[in-house]
Amino acid sequence: MKLILTAEVTGLGSSGDTVEVKGGYGRNYLLPRGLAMLATRGAEKQVASLRRARDARDVRTLEEAQAVAARLSGLTVTLPARSGDGGRLFGRITTADVAAAVTAAGGPELDRRRIELPSSIKSVGTHTVTVRVHPEVNVPVTLDVVAG
């Protein structure tokens, strides 16, 4: 089954990429979630607009990605969150929370979809998250969640 991705899918490709996948994966997972559309002649025009939007959003080159990685590598981000007595949070820390905290700490503005949480962050303490700046550059960022 030939599809055009409308969003970034880990292990498959980025928005605007044309991919060949098994029928069940495309029909039961990618299409219902809006992550892809069928590759038709009319869809090829939409691919151009998806690629333009992706290029504007993505870090352009490897050198630029390494510069962003250098800014992120020494950064320790403090994120205040409401918590109970035992250090357990009310809710959880999301990728949008991490992106806002990195920007507030003086780091570069990040797309929340580029941040990978190891698991749900539901407790106060020090956690490490990974930021995919470029397909070849991953940066670990230390996140210090404090009661606030």
XYZ file of N, CA and C in Angstrom, residues 51-147:
291
model
N 5.799 19.392 2.392
C 7.255 19.493 2.431
C 7.711 20.919 2.708
N 7.019 21.907 2.134
C 7.370 23.306 2.399
C 7.179 23.636 3.873
N 6.085 23.171 4.446
C 5.827 23.424 5.873
C 6.862 22.717 6.734
N 7.224 21.494 6.353
C 8.226 20.747 7.122
C 9.587 21.412 7.033
N 9.962 21.877 5.851
C 11.257 22.533 5.689
C 11.344 23.812 6.502
N 10.255 24.542 6.597
C 10.261 25.766 7.385
C 10.390 25.456 8.872
N 9.840 24.314 9.295
C 9.832 23.956 10.711
C 11.103 23.230 11.134
N 11.681 22.466 10.257
C 12.841 21.642 10.606
C 14.120 22.451 10.677
N 15.040 21.920 11.417
C 16.384 22.473 11.425
C 17.009 22.121 10.081
N 17.577 23.084 9.419
C 17.988 22.922 8.027
C 19.167 21.962 7.825
N 20.251 22.169 8.540
C 21.445 21.386 8.254
C 21.963 20.703 9.503
N 22.896 19.815 9.288
C 23.517 19.115 10.400
C 24.307 20.076 11.280
N 24.975 21.055 10.672
C 25.752 22.028 11.454
C 24.835 22.851 12.355
N 23.695 23.254 11.810
C 22.724 24.016 12.588
C 22.170 23.160 13.727
N 21.942 21.873 13.451
C 21.448 20.961 14.480
C 22.481 20.787 15.584
N 23.757 20.719 15.215
C 24.800 20.581 16.230
C 24.934 21.846 17.064
N 24.667 23.009 16.468
C 24.685 24.259 17.232
C 23.539 24.282 18.250
N 22.358 23.824 17.839
C 21.217 23.739 18.755
C 21.512 22.707 19.844
N 22.147 21.599 19.471
C 22.501 20.558 20.442
C 23.497 21.092 21.464
N 24.431 21.928 21.039
C 25.395 22.509 21.971
C 24.695 23.419 22.969
N 23.688 24.158 22.510
C 22.927 25.020 23.432
C 22.126 24.190 24.427
N 21.638 23.034 23.983
C 20.805 22.199 24.850
C 21.617 21.334 25.811
N 22.821 20.946 25.413
C 23.562 19.942 26.180
C 23.905 20.394 27.591
N 24.242 21.636 27.789
C 24.610 22.103 29.124
C 23.446 22.639 29.923
N 22.252 22.499 29.403
C 21.072 23.114 29.998
C 20.393 22.170 30.983
N 20.156 22.661 32.200
C 19.341 21.939 33.176
C 18.050 22.722 33.328
N 16.949 22.082 33.033
C 15.654 22.746 33.022
C 14.909 22.433 34.311
N 14.444 23.486 34.996
C 13.652 23.320 36.210
C 12.192 23.542 35.858
N 11.360 22.589 36.242
C 9.943 22.635 35.904
C 9.106 22.493 37.171
N 8.466 23.579 37.635
C 7.602 23.464 38.811
C 6.273 22.804 38.443
N 5.795 21.933 39.313
C 4.525 21.247 39.080
C 3.836 21.008 40.416
N 2.528 20.980 40.383
C 1.770 20.721 41.614
C 1.933 19.259 42.002
N 2.192 19.028 43.296
C 2.390 17.651 43.746
C 1.789 17.445 45.129
N 1.602 16.172 45.474
C 1.072 15.803 46.768
C 2.188 15.612 47.780
N 1.857 15.007 48.914
C 2.808 14.836 50.012
C 3.982 13.941 49.645
N 3.757 12.843 48.970
C 4.818 11.888 48.666
C 5.632 12.233 47.431
N 5.454 13.406 46.872
C 6.191 13.774 45.672
C 5.518 13.323 44.391
N 4.308 12.824 44.505
C 3.567 12.384 43.323
C 2.821 13.579 42.740
N 2.919 13.746 41.428
C 2.322 14.905 40.775
C 0.821 14.743 40.584
N 0.126 15.882 40.549
C -1.275 15.900 40.157
C -1.275 15.974 38.629
N -1.486 14.886 37.962
C -1.384 14.835 36.512
C -0.007 14.329 36.126
N 0.502 14.816 35.001
C 1.819 14.392 34.553
C 2.469 15.501 33.743
N 3.749 15.351 33.488
C 4.499 16.308 32.680
C 4.379 15.876 31.215
N 3.991 16.798 30.351
C 3.828 16.492 28.934
C 4.995 17.080 28.135
N 5.061 16.713 26.876
C 6.114 17.247 26.021
C 5.944 18.753 25.814
N 4.709 19.231 25.816
C 4.470 20.673 25.688
C 5.003 21.410 26.912
N 4.848 20.819 28.111
C 5.396 21.411 29.333
C 6.917 21.499 29.249
N 7.542 20.445 28.752
C 9.004 20.414 28.634
C 9.473 21.466 27.637
N 8.790 21.583 26.495
C 9.173 22.564 25.475
C 9.078 23.983 26.025
N 8.017 24.285 26.770
C 7.854 25.612 27.355
C 8.921 25.882 28.407
N 9.273 24.866 29.204
C 10.283 25.037 30.247
C 11.671 25.243 29.654
N 11.986 24.560 28.550
C 13.286 24.731 27.889
C 13.405 26.157 27.358
N 12.341 26.649 26.750
C 12.355 28.021 26.235
C 12.493 29.027 27.375
N 11.781 28.786 28.486
C 11.853 29.685 29.639
C 13.236 29.664 30.292
N 13.942 28.545 30.189
C 15.274 28.418 30.795
C 16.365 29.019 29.915
N 15.976 29.585 28.776
C 16.965 30.221 27.905
C 17.428 29.346 26.768
N 16.784 28.211 26.572
C 17.151 27.328 25.475
C 16.412 27.702 24.208
N 16.675 26.998 23.128
C 15.992 27.290 21.862
C 14.532 26.863 21.916
N 13.729 27.429 21.032
C 12.328 27.040 20.959
C 12.250 25.685 20.269
N 11.572 24.728 20.921
C 11.512 23.360 20.410
C 10.094 22.995 20.016
N 9.992 22.115 19.047
C 8.713 21.546 18.659
C 8.430 20.389 19.619
N 7.260 20.357 20.206
C 6.952 19.332 21.219
C 7.016 17.923 20.640
N 6.801 17.798 19.320
C 6.842 16.474 18.709
C 8.258 15.922 18.607
N 9.257 16.763 18.821
C 10.659 16.344 18.757
C 11.180 15.883 20.118
N 10.366 15.995 21.155
C 10.784 15.624 22.512
C 10.254 14.235 22.816
N 11.144 13.360 23.294
C 10.753 11.991 23.647
C 10.892 11.807 25.148
N 9.787 11.487 25.799
C 9.808 11.195 27.227
C 10.073 9.705 27.404
N 10.935 9.320 28.357
C 11.213 7.891 28.543
C 9.963 7.127 28.965
N 9.151 7.735 29.796
C 7.864 7.194 30.225
C 7.096 8.374 30.803
N 5.920 8.144 31.327
C 5.174 9.250 31.922
C 5.926 9.775 33.135
N 6.102 11.088 33.190
C 6.753 11.714 34.345
C 5.652 12.114 35.306
N 5.558 11.363 36.409
C 4.489 11.576 37.378
C 5.016 11.808 38.782
N 6.333 12.073 38.915
C 6.884 12.289 40.250
C 7.904 13.420 40.229
N 8.110 14.000 41.398
C 9.103 15.045 41.576
C 10.484 14.396 41.539
N 11.456 15.090 40.952
C 12.810 14.556 40.897
C 13.496 14.921 39.601
N 14.622 14.276 39.348
C 15.401 14.535 38.146
C 15.096 13.463 37.107
N 14.778 13.915 35.919
C 14.450 13.011 34.821
C 15.252 13.434 33.600
N 15.514 12.489 32.707
C 16.223 12.788 31.466
C 15.290 12.554 30.290
N 15.158 13.582 29.437
C 14.354 13.465 28.221
C 15.285 13.601 27.022
N 14.882 13.055 25.901
C 15.682 13.110 24.685
C 15.009 14.032 23.684
N 15.814 14.918 23.085
C 15.309 15.827 22.056
C 15.935 15.421 20.728
N 15.073 15.124 19.738
C 15.544 14.786 18.393
C 15.636 16.082 17.591
N 16.797 16.686 17.576
C 16.995 17.951 16.886
C 17.037 17.738 15.372
N 17.614 16.639 14.964
C 17.840 16.313 13.545
C 17.803 14.791 13.486
N 17.524 14.188 12.346
C 17.510 12.726 12.302
C 18.811 12.076 12.775
N 19.922 12.806 12.695
C 21.208 12.255 13.117
C 21.672 12.780 14.467
N 20.931 13.716 15.078
C 21.374 14.345 16.329
C 20.289 14.220 17.391
N 20.574 13.449 18.444
C 19.714 13.332 19.615
C 20.448 13.901 20.810
N 19.759 14.713 21.621
C 20.397 15.372 22.758
C 19.631 15.024 24.037
N 20.317 14.485 25.059
C 19.645 14.292 26.346
C 19.596 15.617 27.112
N 18.452 15.915 27.697
C 18.268 17.127 28.484
C 17.821 16.721 29.874
N 18.481 17.280 30.897
C 18.136 16.988 32.282
C 16.973 17.871 32.696
N 15.921 17.231 33.205
C 14.709 17.925 33.624
C 14.552 17.745 35.124
N 14.543 18.845 35.854
C 14.408 18.800 37.304
C 12.978 19.238 37.665
N 12.136 18.280 38.033
C 10.753 18.570 38.383
C 10.696 18.850 39.882
N 10.201 20.046 40.235
C 10.136 20.455 41.642
C 8.681 20.737 42.014
N 8.379 20.595 43.301
C 7.039 20.902 43.810
C 6.844 22.413 43.757
